[in-house]
PDB file of C-alpha atoms in Angstrom:
ATOM      1  CA  VAL N  16     -18.590-155.458  59.494  1.00  0.00           C
ATOM      2  CA  ASN N  17     -17.670-153.351  56.437  1.00  0.00           C
ATOM      3  CA  HIS N  18     -19.394-155.715  54.240  1.00  0.00           C
ATOM      4  CA  ASP N  19     -22.641-156.021  55.619  1.00  0.00           C
ATOM      5  CA  ALA N  20     -24.715-152.773  55.176  1.00  0.00           C
ATOM      6  CA  GLU N  21     -26.725-153.333  58.455  1.00  0.00           C
ATOM      7  CA  LEU N  22     -23.776-154.125  60.576  1.00  0.00           C
ATOM      8  CA  LEU N  23     -21.772-151.264  59.229  1.00  0.00           C
ATOM      9  CA  ALA N  24     -24.554-148.977  59.674  1.00  0.00           C
ATOM     10  CA  ALA N  25     -25.118-149.984  63.697  1.00  0.00           C
ATOM     11  CA  ALA N  26     -21.287-149.627  64.188  1.00  0.00           C
ATOM     12  CA  THR N  27     -21.434-146.111  62.437  1.00  0.00           C
ATOM     13  CA  VAL N  28     -24.388-145.108  64.661  1.00  0.00           C
ATOM     14  CA  GLU N  29     -22.618-146.321  67.745  1.00  0.00           C
ATOM     15  CA  PHE N  30     -19.339-144.682  67.125  1.00  0.00           C
ATOM     16  CA  GLN N  31     -21.378-141.482  66.475  1.00  0.00           C
ATOM     17  CA  ARG N  32     -23.252-141.798  69.630  1.00  0.00           C
ATOM     18  CA  SER N  33     -20.117-142.279  71.500  1.00  0.00           C
ATOM     19  CA  PHE N  34     -18.088-139.499  70.254  1.00  0.00           C
ATOM     20  CA  ASP N  35     -20.771-136.587  69.073  1.00  0.00           C
ATOM     21  CA  LEU N  36     -19.076-135.910  66.042  1.00  0.00           C
ATOM     22  CA  ASP N  37     -19.682-132.570  64.013  1.00  0.00           C
ATOM     23  CA  PHE N  38     -20.207-134.780  60.834  1.00  0.00           C
ATOM     24  CA  VAL N  39     -20.211-138.408  59.955  1.00  0.00           C
ATOM     25  CA  LYS N  40     -17.987-140.041  57.316  1.00  0.00           C
ATOM     26  CA  THR N  41     -19.274-143.188  55.907  1.00  0.00           C
ATOM     27  CA  MET N  42     -16.409-145.983  56.501  1.00  0.00           C
ATOM     28  CA  SER N  43     -16.911-148.258  53.943  1.00  0.00           C
ATOM     29  CA  ASN N  44     -14.296-151.121  52.876  1.00  0.00           C
ATOM     30  CA  CYS N  45     -11.546-149.282  50.473  1.00  0.00           C
ATOM     31  CA  LEU N  46     -12.399-151.663  47.882  1.00  0.00           C
ATOM     32  CA  TYR N  47     -15.973-151.405  47.460  1.00  0.00           C
ATOM     33  CA  ALA N  48     -15.636-149.214  44.458  1.00  0.00           C
ATOM     34  CA  ILE N  49     -14.010-152.183  42.445  1.00  0.00           C
ATOM     35  CA  GLU N  50     -15.917-155.036  43.565  1.00  0.00           C
ATOM     36  CA  ASP N  51     -18.669-154.776  40.750  1.00  0.00           C
ATOM     37  CA  TYR N  52     -16.001-154.490  37.964  1.00  0.00           C
ATOM     38  CA  GLY N  53     -14.877-158.332  38.655  1.00  0.00           C
ATOM     39  CA  ALA N  54     -12.097-157.811  40.804  1.00  0.00           C
ATOM     40  CA  GLU N  55     -11.714-161.024  43.373  1.00  0.00           C
ATOM     41  CA  ILE N  56     -11.525-159.509  46.809  1.00  0.00           C
ATOM     42  CA  GLU N  57      -9.922-160.997  49.920  1.00  0.00           C
ATOM     43  CA  LEU N  58     -11.644-160.148  53.000  1.00  0.00           C
ATOM     44  CA  PRO N  59      -9.724-158.343  55.790  1.00  0.00           C
ATOM     45  CA  LYS N  60      -8.640-160.385  58.953  1.00  0.00           C
ATOM     46  CA  VAL N  61      -9.334-157.016  61.110  1.00  0.00           C
ATOM     47  CA  THR N  62      -8.957-158.511  64.218  1.00  0.00           C
ATOM     48  CA  VAL N  63      -5.373-159.587  63.465  1.00  0.00           C
ATOM     49  CA  GLY N  64      -4.536-156.068  61.686  1.00  0.00           C
ATOM     50  CA  GLY N  65      -5.076-157.347  58.293  1.00  0.00           C
ATOM     51  CA  ASP N  66      -6.012-155.181  55.257  1.00  0.00           C
ATOM     52  CA  MET N  67      -8.347-155.974  52.034  1.00  0.00           C
ATOM     53  CA  GLN N  68      -6.288-157.285  49.308  1.00  0.00           C
ATOM     54  CA  VAL N  69      -7.060-157.740  45.500  1.00  0.00           C
ATOM     55  CA  LEU N  70      -6.593-161.319  44.584  1.00  0.00           C
ATOM     56  CA  SER N  71      -7.109-161.025  40.913  1.00  0.00           C
ATOM     57  CA  THR N  72      -8.582-158.499  38.436  1.00  0.00           C
ATOM     58  CA  PRO N  73      -9.458-158.826  34.754  1.00  0.00           C
ATOM     59  CA  PHE N  74      -7.380-155.274  33.978  1.00  0.00           C
ATOM     60  CA  GLN N  75      -3.832-156.658  33.481  1.00  0.00           C
ATOM     61  CA  VAL N  76      -2.932-154.862  30.103  1.00  0.00           C
ATOM     62  CA  ALA N  77      -4.131-151.783  28.490  1.00  0.00           C
ATOM     63  CA  ASN N  78      -6.441-153.315  25.990  1.00  0.00           C
ATOM     64  CA  ASP N  79      -8.106-154.928  28.737  1.00  0.00           C
ATOM     65  CA  TRP N  80      -9.836-151.782  29.678  1.00  0.00           C
ATOM     66  CA  ALA N  81     -12.137-152.307  26.627  1.00  0.00           C
ATOM     67  CA  LYS N  82     -13.841-155.056  28.637  1.00  0.00           C
ATOM     68  CA  LEU N  83     -15.173-152.628  31.488  1.00  0.00           C
ATOM     69  CA  VAL N  84     -18.895-152.734  31.743  1.00  0.00           C
ATOM     70  CA  PRO N  85     -20.697-149.820  33.771  1.00  0.00           C
ATOM     71  CA  GLY N  86     -21.622-150.456  37.251  1.00  0.00           C
ATOM     72  CA  ASN N  87     -25.171-150.289  38.390  1.00  0.00           C
ATOM     73  CA  VAL N  88     -25.957-148.319  41.616  1.00  0.00           C
ATOM     74  CA  SER N  89     -29.077-150.349  42.232  1.00  0.00           C
ATOM     75  CA  ARG N  90     -27.059-153.606  42.812  1.00  0.00           C
ATOM     76  CA  GLY N  91     -24.060-155.325  44.020  1.00  0.00           C
ATOM     77  CA  ALA N  92     -21.520-153.196  46.242  1.00  0.00           C
ATOM     78  CA  PHE N  93     -22.854-149.828  45.181  1.00  0.00           C
ATOM     79  CA  ALA N  94     -26.398-150.772  46.160  1.00  0.00           C
ATOM     80  CA  ARG N  95     -24.808-152.343  49.643  1.00  0.00           C
ATOM     81  CA  GLU N  96     -23.193-148.813  50.491  1.00  0.00           C
ATOM     82  CA  LEU N  97     -26.356-146.899  49.586  1.00  0.00           C
ATOM     83  CA  ARG N  98     -28.346-149.145  51.861  1.00  0.00           C
ATOM     84  CA  SER N  99     -26.124-148.564  54.570  1.00  0.00           C
ATOM     85  CA  LEU N 100     -26.120-144.809  54.074  1.00  0.00           C
ATOM     86  CA  SER N 101     -30.002-145.124  54.380  1.00  0.00           C
ATOM     87  CA  LEU N 102     -29.830-146.895  57.510  1.00  0.00           C
ATOM     88  CA  ILE N 103     -27.396-144.350  58.947  1.00  0.00           C
ATOM     89  CA  ARG N 104     -29.490-141.307  58.033  1.00  0.00           C
ATOM     90  CA  LYS N 105     -32.723-143.046  59.509  1.00  0.00           C
ATOM     91  CA  ASP N 106     -31.149-143.261  62.910  1.00  0.00           C
ATOM     92  CA  LEU N 107     -28.933-140.088  62.611  1.00  0.00           C
ATOM     93  CA  ARG N 108     -31.356-137.519  61.551  1.00  0.00           C
ATOM     94  CA  ASP N 109     -29.569-134.421  62.806  1.00  0.00           C
ATOM     95  CA  VAL N 110     -26.086-135.167  61.494  1.00  0.00           C
ATOM     96  CA  PRO N 111     -24.223-134.437  58.278  1.00  0.00           C
ATOM     97  CA  ILE N 112     -23.376-137.475  56.817  1.00  0.00           C
ATOM     98  CA  LEU N 113     -20.504-137.825  54.178  1.00  0.00           C
ATOM     99  CA  PHE N 114     -20.911-140.365  51.574  1.00  0.00           C
ATOM    100  CA  THR N 115     -17.254-141.920  50.801  1.00  0.00           C
ATOM    101  CA  VAL N 116     -16.268-142.138  47.156  1.00  0.00           C
ATOM    102  CA  TYR N 117     -13.099-142.773  45.176  1.00  0.00           C
ATOM    103  CA  SER N 118     -12.135-140.671  42.247  1.00  0.00           C
ATOM    104  CA  PRO N 119     -11.938-142.350  38.746  1.00  0.00           C
ATOM    105  CA  ILE N 120      -8.173-142.626  38.725  1.00  0.00           C
ATOM    106  CA  THR N 121      -8.011-144.136  42.271  1.00  0.00           C
ATOM    107  CA  ILE N 122     -10.613-146.739  41.224  1.00  0.00           C
ATOM    108  CA  ALA N 123      -8.518-147.357  37.834  1.00  0.00           C
ATOM    109  CA  SER N 124      -5.457-147.795  39.880  1.00  0.00           C
ATOM    110  CA  LYS N 125      -7.129-150.327  42.525  1.00  0.00           C
ATOM    111  CA  LEU N 126      -8.561-152.249  39.612  1.00  0.00           C
ATOM    112  CA  SER N 127      -5.060-152.603  37.840  1.00  0.00           C
ATOM    113  CA  GLN N 128      -3.124-152.672  40.804  1.00  0.00           C
ATOM    114  CA  GLY N 129      -1.262-149.388  39.984  1.00  0.00           C
ATOM    115  CA  ARG N 130      -0.627-150.666  36.153  1.00  0.00           C
ATOM    116  CA  ILE N 131      -2.623-147.741  34.592  1.00  0.00           C
ATOM    117  CA  PHE N 132      -0.042-145.136  35.425  1.00  0.00           C
ATOM    118  CA  GLU N 133       2.693-147.208  33.390  1.00  0.00           C
ATOM    119  CA  GLN N 134       0.144-147.592  30.558  1.00  0.00           C
ATOM    120  CA  ILE N 135      -0.458-143.868  30.549  1.00  0.00           C
ATOM    121  CA  SER N 136       3.080-142.799  30.724  1.00  0.00           C
ATOM    122  CA  ASN N 137       3.893-145.393  28.020  1.00  0.00           C
ATOM    123  CA  ARG N 138       1.107-144.106  25.820  1.00  0.00           C
ATOM    124  CA  GLU N 139      -0.464-147.145  25.595  1.00  0.00           C
ATOM    125  CA  SER N 140      -4.099-147.572  24.330  1.00  0.00           C
ATOM    126  CA  HIS N 141      -5.068-144.059  25.395  1.00  0.00           C
ATOM    127  CA  GLU N 142      -8.430-144.078  23.494  1.00  0.00           C
ATOM    128  CA  VAL N 143      -9.426-147.319  25.591  1.00  0.00           C
ATOM    129  CA  LEU N 144      -7.930-145.816  28.757  1.00  0.00           C
ATOM    130  CA  HIS N 145     -10.143-142.585  28.083  1.00  0.00           C
ATOM    131  CA  HIS N 146     -13.429-144.850  27.382  1.00  0.00           C
ATOM    132  CA  ALA N 147     -12.772-146.727  30.716  1.00  0.00           C
ATOM    133  CA  LEU N 148     -12.200-143.723  32.659  1.00  0.00           C
ATOM    134  CA  GLY N 149     -15.291-142.238  31.277  1.00  0.00           C
ATOM    135  CA  ILE N 150     -17.358-145.026  32.262  1.00  0.00           C
ATOM    136  CA  ILE N 151     -15.897-145.058  35.637  1.00  0.00           C
ATOM    137  CA  ALA N 152     -16.724-141.408  36.045  1.00  0.00           C
ATOM    138  CA  GLY N 153     -20.269-141.973  34.865  1.00  0.00           C
ATOM    139  CA  ASP N 154     -20.545-144.434  37.736  1.00  0.00           C
ATOM    140  CA  VAL N 155     -19.060-142.227  40.314  1.00  0.00           C
ATOM    141  CA  SER N 156     -21.277-139.526  39.195  1.00  0.00           C
ATOM    142  CA  ARG N 157     -24.556-141.180  39.372  1.00  0.00           C
ATOM    143  CA  LEU N 158     -23.483-143.138  42.745  1.00  0.00           C
ATOM    144  CA  ILE N 159     -22.782-139.547  44.285  1.00  0.00           C
ATOM    145  CA  GLU N 160     -26.614-138.554  43.108  1.00  0.00           C
ATOM    146  CA  ALA N 161     -28.137-141.465  44.771  1.00  0.00           C
ATOM    147  CA  ALA N 162     -26.188-140.681  48.032  1.00  0.00           C
ATOM    148  CA  VAL N 163     -27.386-137.237  48.105  1.00  0.00           C
ATOM    149  CA  GLU N 164     -31.000-138.563  47.397  1.00  0.00           C
ATOM    150  CA  CYS N 165     -30.781-141.225  50.305  1.00  0.00           C
ATOM    151  CA  GLY N 166     -29.763-138.313  52.541  1.00  0.00           C
ATOM    152  CA  ALA N 167     -26.281-137.533  52.281  1.00  0.00           C
ATOM    153  CA  ALA N 168     -25.175-134.107  53.213  1.00  0.00           C
ATOM    154  CA  GLY N 169     -22.261-134.428  50.405  1.00  0.00           C
ATOM    155  CA  VAL N 170     -19.354-136.875  49.567  1.00  0.00           C
ATOM    156  CA  PHE N 171     -15.787-137.557  51.070  1.00  0.00           C
ATOM    157  CA  PHE N 172     -14.110-137.548  47.447  1.00  0.00           C
ATOM    158  CA  GLU N 173     -11.032-139.719  47.840  1.00  0.00           C
ATOM    159  CA  ASN N 174      -8.098-138.853  45.453  1.00  0.00           C
ATOM    160  CA  HIS N 175      -5.322-141.192  46.435  1.00  0.00           C
ATOM    161  CA  ASP N 176      -3.262-140.906  43.037  1.00  0.00           C
ATOM    162  CA  THR N 177      -2.766-136.934  42.002  1.00  0.00           C
ATOM    163  CA  SER N 178       1.230-137.467  43.027  1.00  0.00           C
ATOM    164  CA  ARG N 179       3.470-135.782  40.679  1.00  0.00           C
ATOM    165  CA  ARG N 180       5.601-138.919  40.922  1.00  0.00           C
ATOM    166  CA  LYS N 181       3.041-140.878  39.320  1.00  0.00           C
ATOM    167  CA  LEU N 182       1.981-138.900  36.311  1.00  0.00           C
ATOM    168  CA  SER N 183       3.284-135.638  34.427  1.00  0.00           C
ATOM    169  CA  TYR N 184       1.375-132.504  34.619  1.00  0.00           C
ATOM    170  CA  ASP N 185       0.178-133.045  30.972  1.00  0.00           C
ATOM    171  CA  ASP N 186      -1.060-136.616  31.868  1.00  0.00           C
ATOM    172  CA  PHE N 187      -2.834-135.366  34.995  1.00  0.00           C
ATOM    173  CA  CYS N 188      -4.830-132.963  33.180  1.00  0.00           C
ATOM    174  CA  GLU N 189      -5.664-135.388  30.499  1.00  0.00           C
ATOM    175  CA  PHE N 190      -6.480-138.401  32.490  1.00  0.00           C
ATOM    176  CA  VAL N 191      -7.309-137.058  36.112  1.00  0.00           C
ATOM    177  CA  ASN N 192      -8.753-133.728  36.324  1.00  0.00           C
ATOM    178  CA  VAL N 193     -10.989-133.955  33.647  1.00  0.00           C
ATOM    179  CA  TYR N 194     -12.694-137.173  34.955  1.00  0.00           C
ATOM    180  CA  ASP N 195     -12.707-135.776  38.344  1.00  0.00           C
ATOM    181  CA  ILE N 196     -14.912-132.809  37.226  1.00  0.00           C
ATOM    182  CA  GLU N 197     -17.200-135.273  35.611  1.00  0.00           C
ATOM    183  CA  ALA N 198     -17.647-137.578  38.684  1.00  0.00           C
ATOM    184  CA  LEU N 199     -18.171-134.473  40.982  1.00  0.00           C
ATOM    185  CA  ALA N 200     -20.914-133.213  38.774  1.00  0.00           C
ATOM    186  CA  GLY N 201     -23.211-136.097  40.535  1.00  0.00           C
ATOM    187  CA  ALA N 202     -22.440-133.658  43.845  1.00  0.00           C
ATOM    188  CA  ARG N 203     -24.289-130.430  42.658  1.00  0.00           C
ATOM    189  CA  LYS N 204     -26.962-130.729  44.889  1.00  0.00           C
ATOM    190  CA  GLY N 205     -24.774-131.813  47.881  1.00  0.00           C
ATOM    191  CA  LYS N 206     -24.332-129.094  50.616  1.00  0.00           C
ATOM    192  CA  PHE N 207     -21.051-130.060  52.015  1.00  0.00           C
ATOM    193  CA  ASN N 208     -18.555-131.887  49.844  1.00  0.00           C
ATOM    194  CA  VAL N 209     -14.977-132.678  50.861  1.00  0.00           C
ATOM    195  CA  LEU N 210     -11.951-133.487  48.795  1.00  0.00           C
ATOM    196  CA  ASN N 211      -9.686-135.753  50.483  1.00  0.00           C
ATOM    197  CA  LEU N 212      -5.725-136.022  49.290  1.00  0.00           C
ATOM    198  CA  GLN N 213      -3.404-138.780  50.099  1.00  0.00           C
ATOM    199  CA  GLY N 214       0.140-139.569  48.648  1.00  0.00           C
ATOM    200  CA  ASP N 215       3.402-138.279  49.322  1.00  0.00           C
ATOM    201  CA  SER N 216       3.348-135.160  46.745  1.00  0.00           C
ATOM    202  CA  PRO N 217      -0.542-134.338  46.074  1.00  0.00           C
ATOM    203  CA  ARG N 218      -1.033-131.536  43.172  1.00  0.00           C
ATOM    204  CA  PHE N 219      -2.576-129.136  45.533  1.00  0.00           C
ATOM    205  CA  TYR N 220      -2.212-125.926  43.243  1.00  0.00           C
ATOM    206  CA  GLU N 221      -4.281-128.053  40.721  1.00  0.00           C
ATOM    207  CA  LEU N 222      -6.819-129.444  42.826  1.00  0.00           C
ATOM    208  CA  ARG N 223      -7.826-126.213  44.829  1.00  0.00           C
ATOM    209  CA  HIS N 224     -10.172-125.261  42.605  1.00  0.00           C
ATOM    210  CA  TYR N 225     -12.342-128.414  42.423  1.00  0.00           C
ATOM    211  CA  PRO N 226     -16.225-127.814  42.874  1.00  0.00           C
ATOM    212  CA  VAL N 227     -16.053-128.860  46.735  1.00  0.00           C
ATOM    213  CA  ASP N 228     -16.275-127.153  49.638  1.00  0.00           C
ATOM    214  CA  ALA N 229     -13.303-128.166  51.913  1.00  0.00           C
ATOM    215  CA  ILE N 230     -10.160-129.849  51.366  1.00  0.00           C
ATOM    216  CA  SER N 231      -8.729-132.480  53.385  1.00  0.00           C
ATOM    217  CA  TRP N 232      -5.252-133.797  53.772  1.00  0.00           C
ATOM    218  CA  HIS N 233      -2.670-135.014  56.271  1.00  0.00           C
ATOM    219  CA  PHE N 234      -1.411-131.519  57.069  1.00  0.00           C
ATOM    220  CA  SER N 235       0.692-132.534  60.136  1.00  0.00           C
ATOM    221  CA  GLU N 236       2.722-134.948  57.705  1.00  0.00           C
ATOM    222  CA  LEU N 237       2.624-133.411  54.388  1.00  0.00           C
ATOM    223  CA  TYR N 238       3.271-129.937  52.601  1.00  0.00           C
ATOM    224  CA  PRO N 239       1.664-127.418  52.173  1.00  0.00           C
ATOM    225  CA  SER N 240       1.192-126.126  55.588  1.00  0.00           C
ATOM    226  CA  VAL N 241      -2.246-124.830  56.614  1.00  0.00           C
ATOM    227  CA  ASN N 242      -0.928-121.433  56.605  1.00  0.00           C
ATOM    228  CA  ALA N 243       0.080-121.775  52.907  1.00  0.00           C
ATOM    229  CA  MET N 244      -3.357-123.273  51.890  1.00  0.00           C
ATOM    230  CA  LEU N 245      -5.261-120.287  53.976  1.00  0.00           C
ATOM    231  CA  SER N 246      -3.274-118.181  51.640  1.00  0.00           C
ATOM    232  CA  SER N 247      -4.290-119.992  48.661  1.00  0.00           C
ATOM    233  CA  THR N 248      -7.904-121.008  48.690  1.00  0.00           C
ATOM    234  CA  ASN N 249     -11.234-119.707  50.406  1.00  0.00           C
ATOM    235  CA  LYS N 250     -12.457-123.518  50.906  1.00  0.00           C
ATOM    236  CA  CYS N 251     -12.801-125.059  54.458  1.00  0.00           C
ATOM    237  CA  LEU N 252      -9.691-126.938  55.391  1.00  0.00           C
ATOM    238  CA  VAL N 253     -10.098-130.431  57.340  1.00  0.00           C
ATOM    239  CA  GLY N 254      -7.236-132.432  59.033  1.00  0.00           C
ATOM    240  CA  GLY N 255      -6.656-134.398  61.596  1.00  0.00           C
ATOM    241  CA  ILE N 256      -4.150-135.976  64.285  1.00  0.00           C
ATOM    242  CA  ASN N 257      -0.836-137.079  63.006  1.00  0.00           C
ATOM    243  CA  HIS N 258      -1.773-140.728  62.657  1.00  0.00           C
ATOM    244  CA  LEU N 259       2.128-142.154  62.599  1.00  0.00           C
TER     245      LEU N 259
END
């Protein structure tokens, strides 16, 4: 149901009323953030365990990023997700709701089917890459602002691409960190913002000072341990069961 604002909102409300969670995370489809940039998406066959797939994308080589056009939160997939959020907020008035967004590099990775990391490492058209990431960061920031205005307590900021194996430290600072901070500027009025880290070797040390209230990761599967994080940050730590 995650391509229909009304059905997704209804399923979310039903889930919350069944389990009475302390806060609700919007469960948008994992590719909504690239729909408005021209990628062709295959809808998932959820009933048989299928996942969403990118069928085609206009961003194949580094210079293709020059074609990126800013999104608009008042139409398309962005507007659909905000409408779903508004409907959830209407029915769950007393529960904090976190609106799911993706980091600029994660969106760029999805849009290019992972090619952007090689483009960065090979020093390909860096001015064009910076221009594109700046556009995406601005879009994410405006989307976050709109979500908070719609009643979100904050955002669940998904960053799937901070791995040490994907980018060098210098490239991480140049192409990830600065655009994450720019995007998160839209969350300044949020009261509860969560940074979610995925991947096999996230840069915890570099990310622990992000302007968020909590850090989430699969602590039962990845280092550092909870005790290590407790000694290195004063942020709230969020985790969950081992999903393997």
